[in-house]
Coordinates of N, CA, C and O in Angstrom, one line a residue:
M1 N -96.0 17.0 21.9 CA -94.9 15.8 21.6 C -94.5 16.2 22.8 O -94.4 16.6 23.6
T2 N -93.7 14.4 23.1 CA -93.5 13.5 24.4 C -92.7 14.3 24.9 O -91.9 14.8 24.0
A3 N -92.1 14.4 26.2 CA -90.2 13.9 26.6 C -90.1 13.1 25.8 O -88.1 13.4 25.7
A4 N -90.2 12.2 26.0 CA -89.7 11.2 25.3 C -89.2 10.8 24.1 O -88.8 10.6 23.1
Q5 N -90.2 11.9 22.8 CA -90.2 11.7 21.4 C -89.7 13.8 21.7 O -88.3 12.7 20.6
A6 N -89.4 14.5 22.4 CA -88.1 15.2 22.7 C -86.4 14.7 23.0 O -85.3 14.9 21.6
D7 N -86.4 13.8 23.2 CA -85.3 12.8 23.8 C -84.6 12.3 22.5 O -83.4 13.2 22.4
L8 N -85.8 12.1 21.5 CA -85.8 11.1 20.2 C -85.2 11.5 18.9 O -83.5 12.3 19.2
A9 N -85.5 12.9 19.2 CA -85.0 14.2 18.7 C -83.8 14.4 18.6 O -83.6 15.4 17.8
G10 N -83.5 15.1 19.6 CA -82.4 15.4 20.1 C -80.8 14.7 20.7 O -79.7 15.5 20.1
A11 N -81.6 13.3 19.6 CA -80.4 12.5 19.8 C -80.0 12.2 18.6 O -79.4 10.9 18.3
R12 N -80.5 13.2 17.5 CA -80.6 12.4 15.7 C -78.9 12.9 15.4 O -78.2 13.7 15.5
R13 N -78.8 12.6 14.2 CA -77.1 12.3 13.9 C -77.4 13.2 13.1 O -78.6 13.0 12.2
E14 N -76.6 13.6 12.2 CA -77.4 15.3 10.6 C -77.1 14.7 9.2 O -75.9 13.9 10.2
M15 N -77.7 15.4 8.5 CA -78.2 14.6 7.7 C -76.9 15.0 7.3 O -76.6 16.2 6.9
P16 N -76.3 14.5 6.3 CA -74.7 15.2 5.3 C -75.5 15.9 4.7 O -76.6 16.0 3.4
E17 N -74.3 16.8 4.4 CA -75.0 18.5 3.6 C -75.4 18.1 1.9 O -75.1 16.9 1.0
G18 N -76.2 18.6 1.6 CA -77.5 18.3 -0.1 C -78.3 17.6 0.5 O -79.0 17.1 -0.8
L19 N -79.1 16.6 1.4 CA -79.5 15.1 1.6 C -80.7 15.4 2.4 O -80.6 16.5 2.9
T20 N -82.1 14.6 1.6 CA -83.4 15.1 2.2 C -83.7 13.9 2.9 O -83.1 13.1 2.2
L21 N -84.3 14.5 3.4 CA -85.6 12.1 4.4 C -87.2 12.6 3.5 O -87.1 13.4 4.3
E22 N -87.4 11.8 3.3 CA -87.9 12.0 2.7 C -89.0 10.8 3.0 O -88.1 9.5 2.8
A23 N -90.5 10.2 3.7 CA -91.0 8.6 2.7 C -90.9 8.9 1.8 O -90.9 9.2 1.0
P24 N -90.8 7.1 1.5 CA -90.7 6.6 0.2 C -91.9 6.6 0.1 O -93.0 6.5 -0.1
R25 N -92.2 6.0 -2.2 CA -92.5 6.9 -3.0 C -92.7 5.4 -4.2 O -91.5 5.0 -3.3
V26 N -93.7 5.3 -4.4 CA -93.5 3.9 -4.7 C -93.0 3.7 -6.5 O -91.6 2.7 -6.5
E27 N -92.5 5.5 -6.4 CA -91.6 6.2 -7.8 C -90.0 5.8 -7.1 O -89.5 5.2 -7.7
D28 N -89.7 5.3 -6.5 CA -88.9 5.0 -5.6 C -88.3 3.6 -5.5 O -87.1 3.2 -4.9
G29 N -89.1 2.0 -5.6 CA -89.1 1.7 -5.4 C -88.2 0.9 -6.0 O -86.7 -0.4 -5.7
A30 N -87.6 0.6 -7.2 CA -86.6 0.2 -8.6 C -85.9 0.6 -8.1 O -84.0 -0.2 -7.8
A31 N -85.5 2.3 -6.9 CA -84.1 2.7 -7.0 C -83.2 1.9 -5.6 O -82.4 1.3 -5.0
I32 N -84.6 1.7 -4.4 CA -84.6 1.5 -3.1 C -83.8 -0.7 -3.6 O -83.1 -1.2 -3.0
W33 N -84.3 -0.9 -4.8 CA -83.7 -2.4 -5.6 C -82.9 -2.1 -5.7 O -81.7 -2.9 -4.7
R34 N -82.5 -1.9 -5.7 CA -80.8 -1.6 -7.1 C -79.8 -0.9 -5.6 O -78.6 -1.9 -5.2
I35 N -80.3 0.2 -4.9 CA -79.3 0.3 -3.4 C -78.9 -0.9 -2.4 O -78.0 -1.7 -2.8
A36 N -80.0 -1.6 -2.5 CA -80.0 -3.2 -1.7 C -79.8 -4.2 -2.4 O -78.2 -4.5 -2.0
R37 N -79.5 -4.5 -3.9 CA -79.2 -5.5 -4.6 C -77.1 -5.3 -4.5 O -76.4 -5.9 -4.7
D38 N -77.0 -3.7 -4.5 CA -75.6 -3.5 -4.7 C -74.6 -3.2 -3.1 O -73.6 -3.0 -3.2
S39 N -75.8 -3.4 -2.4 CA -75.1 -3.3 -1.1 C -73.6 -4.5 -0.9 O -73.2 -4.1 0.3
G40 N -74.3 -5.4 -1.6 CA -73.8 -6.4 -1.3 C -73.5 -7.1 -0.3 O -73.2 -8.4 0.4
T41 N -74.5 -7.0 0.8 CA -74.9 -8.1 2.4 C -76.0 -7.8 2.2 O -76.4 -8.7 3.3
L42 N -76.9 -7.7 2.4 CA -78.4 -8.2 2.5 C -79.2 -9.1 1.5 O -78.6 -8.8 0.7
D43 N -79.4 -9.4 2.4 CA -80.9 -10.2 1.6 C -81.9 -9.5 0.3 O -82.2 -9.0 0.2
L44 N -81.3 -10.2 -0.6 CA -81.8 -8.6 -1.6 C -83.9 -9.7 -1.8 O -84.1 -11.2 -2.6
N45 N -84.6 -9.4 -1.7 CA -85.6 -8.7 -2.1 C -86.5 -8.6 -3.8 O -85.5 -8.1 -4.5
S46 N -87.5 -9.8 -3.9 CA -87.8 -9.7 -5.5 C -88.1 -7.4 -5.5 O -89.0 -6.7 -4.6
S47 N -87.9 -7.7 -6.1 CA -88.1 -5.8 -6.8 C -89.5 -5.2 -7.3 O -90.1 -4.1 -6.3
Y48 N -90.5 -6.6 -7.0 CA -91.7 -6.0 -6.3 C -92.2 -6.1 -5.1 O -93.5 -5.0 -4.5
S49 N -91.4 -6.7 -4.6 CA -91.6 -6.7 -2.9 C -91.6 -4.9 -2.0 O -91.5 -4.2 -1.7
Y50 N -89.9 -4.4 -3.1 CA -90.1 -3.0 -2.9 C -91.0 -2.2 -2.9 O -90.8 -1.1 -2.7
L51 N -91.4 -2.1 -4.5 CA -92.1 -2.1 -4.7 C -93.4 -1.6 -4.0 O -93.9 -1.0 -3.5
L52 N -94.1 -2.7 -3.1 CA -95.1 -2.5 -2.0 C -95.0 -2.3 -0.6 O -95.5 -1.7 -0.4
W53 N -93.5 -2.5 -0.2 CA -92.8 -1.8 0.8 C -93.1 -0.2 0.2 O -93.9 0.5 1.9
C54 N -93.0 0.8 -0.5 CA -93.1 1.4 -0.4 C -94.7 2.6 -0.6 O -95.1 3.3 0.4
R55 N -95.5 1.9 -1.1 CA -96.6 1.8 -1.5 C -97.8 1.6 0.4 O -98.2 2.2 1.0
D56 N -97.4 0.9 1.0 CA -97.9 0.2 2.0 C -97.1 0.3 3.4 O -97.7 0.4 5.0
F57 N -96.2 0.4 3.7 CA -95.1 0.8 4.9 C -94.5 2.5 3.9 O -93.3 2.4 5.2
A58 N -94.4 3.0 4.1 CA -94.2 4.5 3.8 C -94.5 5.1 5.1 O -93.3 5.5 5.1
A59 N -95.2 4.8 6.0 CA -94.4 5.8 6.8 C -93.7 5.6 7.9 O -93.2 5.7 9.1
T60 N -93.6 4.3 8.2 CA -92.3 3.6 8.9 C -91.5 3.3 7.5 O -90.0 2.3 7.7
S61 N -90.3 3.8 6.9 CA -90.1 3.6 5.9 C -89.4 5.3 5.3 O -90.6 6.1 5.8
V62 N -87.6 4.6 5.3 CA -87.2 6.5 4.3 C -86.9 6.7 3.8 O -86.1 5.2 3.7
V63 N -86.6 7.0 2.7 CA -85.3 7.4 1.5 C -84.8 8.7 2.1 O -85.1 9.6 1.9
A64 N -83.6 8.6 1.8 CA -82.1 9.5 2.1 C -82.0 10.3 0.3 O -82.4 9.5 -0.8
R65 N -82.7 11.7 0.2 CA -83.0 12.4 -1.5 C -81.3 12.8 -1.6 O -80.8 13.8 -1.1
D66 N -81.0 13.0 -3.0 CA -79.4 14.2 -3.2 C -80.4 15.0 -4.1 O -81.6 14.7 -3.9
A67 N -79.9 16.3 -3.9 CA -80.3 17.7 -4.6 C -81.0 16.9 -6.0 O -82.2 17.9 -5.7
Q68 N -81.0 16.2 -6.4 CA -81.3 16.2 -7.3 C -82.4 15.0 -7.9 O -83.6 14.6 -8.2
G69 N -83.6 14.6 -6.2 CA -84.2 14.2 -6.2 C -83.9 12.2 -5.9 O -85.6 11.5 -6.2
K70 N -82.5 11.9 -5.6 CA -82.6 10.6 -6.4 C -81.6 10.0 -5.0 O -81.4 10.4 -4.3
P71 N -82.3 8.9 -5.3 CA -82.7 7.5 -3.7 C -80.7 7.5 -3.7 O -80.8 7.1 -5.0
V72 N -80.4 7.8 -2.3 CA -79.5 7.1 -2.2 C -78.9 6.9 -1.3 O -77.6 6.1 -0.4
G73 N -80.0 6.4 -0.4 CA -80.0 5.6 1.3 C -81.6 4.9 2.0 O -82.5 5.9 1.0
F74 N -81.9 4.8 1.8 CA -82.9 3.7 2.0 C -83.0 3.2 3.9 O -81.9 2.5 4.3
V75 N -83.5 2.7 5.0 CA -84.7 1.9 6.2 C -86.5 1.6 5.4 O -86.4 2.9 5.6
T76 N -86.2 0.5 5.6 CA -87.2 0.0 5.8 C -87.9 -0.8 7.1 O -86.6 -1.5 7.6
G77 N -88.7 -0.2 7.1 CA -89.4 -0.9 9.2 C -90.8 -1.1 9.0 O -91.7 -0.4 8.0
Y78 N -91.5 -1.7 10.0 CA -92.5 -1.7 10.2 C -92.8 -1.5 12.2 O -92.2 -1.9 12.5
I79 N -94.6 -1.3 11.7 CA -94.0 -1.7 13.7 C -94.9 -3.0 13.9 O -96.2 -3.2 13.5
R80 N -94.3 -3.2 14.8 CA -94.7 -4.7 14.8 C -96.1 -5.3 15.7 O -96.1 -5.0 16.7
P81 N -97.0 -6.5 15.0 CA -97.7 -5.9 15.4 C -98.5 -6.9 16.3 O -99.5 -6.0 17.2
Q82 N -97.7 -8.4 16.7 CA -97.3 -8.7 18.3 C -97.1 -7.3 19.7 O -97.4 -7.4 20.8
R83 N -96.4 -6.8 18.8 CA -95.5 -5.6 20.3 C -95.6 -4.2 19.9 O -95.2 -3.9 18.7
P84 N -96.7 -3.4 19.4 CA -97.1 -1.9 18.5 C -96.3 -1.1 19.5 O -96.4 0.1 18.3
R85 N -95.3 -1.0 19.8 CA -94.5 0.1 20.5 C -93.7 -0.1 19.9 O -92.3 0.4 20.8
T86 N -93.3 -1.1 19.0 CA -91.9 -1.8 18.3 C -91.8 -1.6 17.7 O -92.2 -1.3 16.2
L87 N -90.6 -0.7 17.0 CA -91.1 -0.1 15.0 C -89.3 -1.4 14.9 O -88.6 -1.4 15.7
V88 N -89.8 -2.4 13.6 CA -88.4 -3.1 13.6 C -88.1 -2.8 11.7 O -88.4 -2.2 11.1
V89 N -87.0 -2.3 12.0 CA -85.8 -2.3 10.9 C -85.7 -3.3 10.0 O -84.8 -4.1 10.9
W90 N -86.6 -3.1 8.9 CA -85.7 -4.7 7.8 C -84.8 -4.3 7.4 O -83.6 -5.1 7.5
Q91 N -84.4 -3.4 6.8 CA -83.6 -3.7 6.1 C -82.9 -1.4 5.8 O -83.1 -0.6 5.6
V92 N -81.5 -1.2 5.3 CA -80.7 0.1 5.9 C -79.9 -0.7 4.9 O -79.0 -1.8 4.7
A93 N -79.8 0.6 4.2 CA -78.9 0.5 2.6 C -78.3 1.6 2.2 O -79.3 2.7 2.0
V94 N -76.8 1.6 2.1 CA -77.1 3.8 1.8 C -76.1 3.3 0.0 O -75.0 2.2 0.2
D95 N -76.1 4.3 -0.8 CA -75.5 3.5 -2.0 C -74.2 3.7 -1.8 O -74.0 5.1 -1.2
R96 N -73.0 2.8 -3.0 CA -71.6 3.5 -2.2 C -71.2 4.6 -2.5 O -70.2 5.3 -1.5
A97 N -71.8 5.0 -3.6 CA -71.1 7.4 -3.6 C -71.2 7.6 -2.0 O -70.4 8.3 -1.6
W98 N -72.1 7.8 -1.1 CA -72.7 7.8 0.4 C -72.4 7.2 1.2 O -72.4 7.3 2.5
R99 N -71.6 6.7 1.1 CA -71.2 5.6 2.8 C -69.6 6.5 3.2 O -69.3 7.4 2.6
G100 N -69.6 6.2 4.1 CA -68.9 6.5 5.3 C -68.6 7.9 5.8 O -67.8 9.2 5.8
R101 N -70.5 8.6 6.1 CA -70.1 10.1 6.0 C -72.0 9.9 6.9 O -72.3 11.2 7.1
G102 N -71.9 9.0 7.4 CA -73.2 9.2 8.0 C -73.8 9.1 8.6 O -74.9 8.7 9.2
L103 N -74.1 8.9 6.4 CA -75.7 8.6 6.3 C -76.8 7.4 6.9 O -78.2 7.8 7.3
A104 N -76.3 5.8 7.3 CA -76.8 5.3 7.5 C -77.4 5.4 8.9 O -79.0 5.1 9.3
A105 N -76.5 6.4 9.5 CA -77.6 6.7 11.2 C -78.6 8.0 11.4 O -78.9 7.4 11.8
A106 N -77.7 8.7 10.6 CA -79.1 9.5 9.9 C -80.5 9.3 9.5 O -81.4 9.9 9.9
L107 N -80.2 8.4 8.7 CA -81.7 7.6 7.8 C -82.3 6.9 9.7 O -83.6 7.2 9.5
L108 N -81.7 6.6 11.2 CA -81.9 5.3 11.9 C -82.4 6.1 12.5 O -83.5 6.0 12.5
D109 N -81.8 7.1 13.2 CA -82.3 8.3 13.8 C -83.7 9.2 13.1 O -84.9 9.2 13.9
G110 N -83.0 9.8 11.9 CA -84.3 10.6 11.6 C -85.4 9.7 11.4 O -87.3 10.3 11.8
L111 N -85.6 8.3 11.3 CA -87.0 7.3 11.0 C -87.7 7.2 12.8 O -88.5 7.1 12.5
T112 N -87.3 6.7 13.5 CA -87.6 6.4 14.8 C -87.6 8.0 15.4 O -88.4 7.6 15.7
A113 N -87.2 8.9 14.7 CA -88.1 10.4 15.1 C -89.1 11.1 14.7 O -90.3 10.7 15.6
R114 N -89.6 10.4 12.9 CA -90.9 10.8 12.8 C -91.6 10.0 13.0 O -93.2 9.8 13.4
V115 N -91.3 8.2 13.7 CA -92.6 7.8 14.4 C -92.5 7.7 14.9 O -94.2 7.0 15.1
A116 N -91.7 8.5 15.8 CA -92.1 8.4 17.5 C -93.3 9.7 17.4 O -94.0 9.6 18.3
E117 N -93.4 10.2 16.1 CA -93.9 11.4 16.4 C -95.4 11.1 16.1 O -96.8 11.0 16.5
Q118 N -95.4 10.1 15.2 CA -96.4 9.2 14.6 C -97.5 8.8 16.6 O -97.9 7.6 16.0
S119 N -96.6 7.9 16.5 CA -96.6 6.5 17.1 C -96.1 6.2 18.6 O -94.6 7.1 18.8
D120 N -96.6 5.9 19.1 CA -96.3 5.6 20.7 C -94.9 4.3 20.7 O -95.1 3.5 21.3
I121 N -94.0 4.3 20.0 CA -93.0 3.6 20.1 C -91.8 3.8 21.0 O -91.4 4.2 21.5
H122 N -91.1 2.5 21.5 CA -90.4 2.5 22.4 C -88.8 1.1 22.2 O -87.9 2.3 22.9
G123 N -89.7 1.1 21.6 CA -88.2 0.3 21.4 C -87.6 0.4 19.2 O -89.4 0.5 19.0
V124 N -86.9 -0.5 19.3 CA -86.4 -0.5 17.9 C -85.8 -2.7 17.2 O -85.3 -2.9 18.8
E125 N -86.4 -3.4 16.9 CA -85.6 -4.6 17.2 C -84.9 -4.0 16.1 O -86.0 -3.4 14.2
T126 N -84.5 -5.1 15.1 CA -83.6 -5.8 14.5 C -83.3 -6.8 14.0 O -83.1 -7.2 15.0
T127 N -82.9 -7.5 12.9 CA -81.7 -8.9 13.2 C -80.5 -7.8 12.0 O -80.6 -7.5 11.4
I128 N -79.5 -9.2 12.3 CA -77.6 -9.0 11.9 C -77.7 -9.9 12.3 O -77.4 -10.9 13.6
T129 N -77.1 -10.5 11.2 CA -75.9 -11.7 11.1 C -74.1 -12.1 11.1 O -73.9 -10.6 11.6
P130 N -74.0 -12.4 12.6 CA -72.5 -12.0 13.2 C -71.3 -11.3 11.4 O -70.7 -10.6 12.7
D131 N -72.0 -11.7 11.0 CA -70.6 -11.4 10.0 C -71.2 -10.0 8.7 O -70.2 -9.8 8.0
N132 N -72.3 -9.4 10.0 CA -71.7 -7.6 8.9 C -72.0 -6.9 9.9 O -72.4 -6.3 11.4
T133 N -70.6 -7.1 10.4 CA -69.9 -5.7 11.0 C -70.6 -4.6 11.3 O -71.3 -3.9 11.9
A134 N -70.9 -3.9 9.4 CA -71.0 -2.1 9.6 C -72.9 -2.2 10.1 O -72.4 -1.2 10.9
S135 N -73.8 -2.9 9.8 CA -75.2 -3.0 10.5 C -75.0 -3.3 12.0 O -75.4 -2.3 12.9
N136 N -73.9 -4.3 13.1 CA -73.7 -4.2 14.3 C -73.6 -3.2 14.5 O -74.1 -2.4 16.3
R137 N -72.2 -2.4 14.2 CA -72.1 -0.8 14.2 C -73.1 0.5 14.8 O -73.5 0.7 15.8
L138 N -74.0 -0.1 13.4 CA -74.6 0.6 13.3 C -75.7 1.1 14.7 O -76.3 1.9 15.1
F139 N -76.2 -0.3 14.9 CA -77.2 -0.1 15.5 C -76.6 0.2 16.6 O -77.1 0.8 17.7
T140 N -76.1 -0.1 17.9 CA -74.8 -0.3 18.2 C -75.3 0.6 19.5 O -75.2 0.9 20.3
S141 N -74.9 2.0 18.2 CA -74.4 3.7 18.2 C -75.5 3.9 17.7 O -75.0 5.3 19.1
F142 N -76.3 3.4 17.2 CA -77.6 3.3 17.9 C -78.5 4.0 19.3 O -79.0 4.8 20.3
A143 N -77.9 2.4 20.0 CA -78.2 1.9 21.1 C -77.5 3.0 21.8 O -78.6 3.7 23.1
E144 N -76.1 3.7 22.0 CA -75.6 4.3 22.8 C -76.0 5.8 23.0 O -76.5 6.4 24.0
R145 N -76.9 6.3 21.1 CA -76.9 7.9 21.3 C -78.5 7.6 21.7 O -78.8 9.7 22.6
H146 N -79.1 7.0 21.7 CA -80.2 6.6 22.8 C -81.4 7.0 24.4 O -81.1 6.9 24.4
G147 N -79.3 6.7 24.5 CA -79.7 5.5 26.3 C -80.0 4.8 26.4 O -80.2 4.0 27.2
A148 N -80.1 3.7 25.1 CA -80.8 2.4 25.5 C -80.2 0.8 25.4 O -79.0 1.1 24.8
P149 N -80.7 0.2 26.1 CA -79.3 -0.7 26.2 C -79.6 -1.6 24.8 O -81.5 -1.6 24.4
V150 N -79.0 -2.4 24.6 CA -79.5 -3.2 23.9 C -79.6 -5.0 24.1 O -78.5 -5.8 25.5
E151 N -80.0 -6.0 24.2 CA -80.9 -7.1 24.5 C -80.5 -7.8 23.1 O -80.6 -7.6 21.6
R152 N -79.8 -8.5 23.3 CA -79.1 -9.3 22.1 C -79.6 -11.5 21.9 O -79.0 -11.7 23.3
E153 N -80.3 -12.1 20.7 CA -80.5 -13.5 21.1 C -80.4 -13.9 20.0 O -81.2 -13.1 19.0
V154 N -80.3 -14.8 19.1 CA -80.1 -15.3 18.1 C -81.9 -16.0 17.3 O -83.0 -16.1 19.0
L155 N -82.5 -15.3 16.9 CA -84.0 -15.3 16.9 C -84.2 -16.7 15.2 O -85.2 -16.9 16.3
F156 N -83.1 -16.6 14.5 CA -83.7 -17.9 13.4 C -82.5 -18.0 13.4 O -81.1 -17.5 12.9
D157 N -82.0 -19.7 13.6 CA -80.9 -20.5 13.4 C -80.8 -20.4 12.2 O -81.0 -20.4 11.2
G158 N -79.1 -20.0 11.4 CA -78.4 -20.8 10.4 C -79.2 -22.1 9.4 O -80.0 -22.0 8.0
G159 N -79.3 -22.7 9.9 CA -80.7 -23.8 9.9 C -81.8 -23.6 8.9 O -81.9 -24.7 8.4
L160 N -82.3 -23.1 9.8 CA -84.0 -22.8 9.0 C -84.0 -22.5 7.7 O -84.8 -22.3 7.3
F161 N -82.8 -21.3 7.3 CA -82.8 -21.0 6.4 C -82.9 -22.4 4.6 O -81.9 -22.8 5.3
P162 N -83.6 -22.0 3.2 CA -83.3 -23.4 3.7 C -82.3 -23.2 1.7 O -82.5 -24.5 1.8
E163 N -82.0 -22.2 2.1 CA -80.1 -22.2 0.8 C -79.9 -22.8 1.0 O -78.1 -22.6 1.0
G164 N -78.7 -23.0 2.2 CA -78.1 -23.7 3.2 C -77.0 -23.0 3.1 O -76.3 -21.7 2.7
G165 N -75.9 -22.7 4.8 CA -75.1 -21.9 4.2 C -74.9 -20.0 5.5 O -74.4 -19.7 5.0
H166 N -76.3 -20.1 5.0 CA -77.3 -18.2 5.2 C -76.7 -18.1 6.9 O -76.4 -19.3 8.0
E167 N -75.8 -17.2 7.7 CA -75.6 -17.0 8.9 C -76.9 -17.3 9.2 O -77.8 -16.8 9.4
P168 N -77.5 -17.4 11.3 CA -78.0 -16.7 12.0 C -78.1 -15.4 12.4 O -77.6 -14.8 11.6
E169 N -80.3 -15.0 12.5 CA -80.2 -14.4 12.4 C -80.1 -13.6 13.9 O -81.2 -14.2 14.9
V170 N -78.6 -12.2 14.3 CA -79.1 -12.4 15.8 C -80.0 -11.1 15.6 O -80.3 -10.1 15.2
L171 N -81.2 -12.1 16.8 CA -82.4 -10.6 17.1 C -81.8 -9.3 17.6 O -81.2 -9.4 19.2
Y172 N -82.1 -8.4 17.6 CA -81.3 -7.2 18.1 C -82.2 -6.0 18.9 O -83.7 -5.5 18.0
R173 N -82.9 -6.2 20.2 CA -84.1 -5.8 21.0 C -82.8 -4.5 21.8 O -82.6 -4.4 22.7
I174 N -84.2 -3.3 21.6 CA -82.9 -1.6 22.1 C -83.8 -1.0 22.6 O -85.4 -0.8 21.9
G175 N -83.7 -1.1 23.9 CA -84.3 -0.1 23.7 C -85.1 -0.5 25.9 O -84.2 -1.1 26.8
P176 N -85.6 0.5 26.5 CA -86.7 2.6 26.2 C -86.1 2.7 25.3 O -84.6 3.6 26.0
L177 N -86.6 3.4 24.2 CA -85.2 5.1 23.2 C -85.1 5.7 24.4 O -83.9 6.3 24.5
A178 N -86.0 6.2 24.7 CA -85.4 7.6 26.0 C -86.7 7.2 28.0 O -87.1 6.5 27.7
A179 N -85.7 7.4 28.3 CA -86.0 7.6 30.0 C -87.8 8.2 29.9 O -88.6 9.3 29.5
G180 N -88.4 6.8 30.7 CA -89.4 7.2 31.4 C -90.7 7.3 30.2 O -91.4 7.4 30.8
T181 N -90.6 6.5 29.5 CA -90.9 5.2 28.3 C -91.2 4.1 28.2 O -90.6 3.6 29.4

């Protein structure tokens, strides 16, 4: 483990009691889709896309499981092809019964630490709409825990979306994640 990876591991939020973090399995796709649907804030993808995500991007995604093994939260992500040292976080969602316990932060920290152990990532990117206060707080506090600056710029203007009325997607570029990286 490099010094940067150790820094990431040390900055992690603790998992709420009784939960474990694991890479998603294809069998988790339906549960992840339901958690995303019930979030009330995420753009819901097709159930098929969540199945594919669990198959093809399990190494850069994570689920939180309760004591019975049921998914209660997730983060989906991927390594950006044009910036292979960047983890792009696609979606973060927590089941309503587990909200308010720091689970989203623990998921994000756990995923980032795991991916940093496997890859030489130095930054995280995500997009957030201006009205998504919870995600804004989540990623801002993630940057603070990891001592990383945050750059923000509009990546996709709302007018680019075909359904109309979509807020702009603001790119959050967080990094470097650890000193010396």
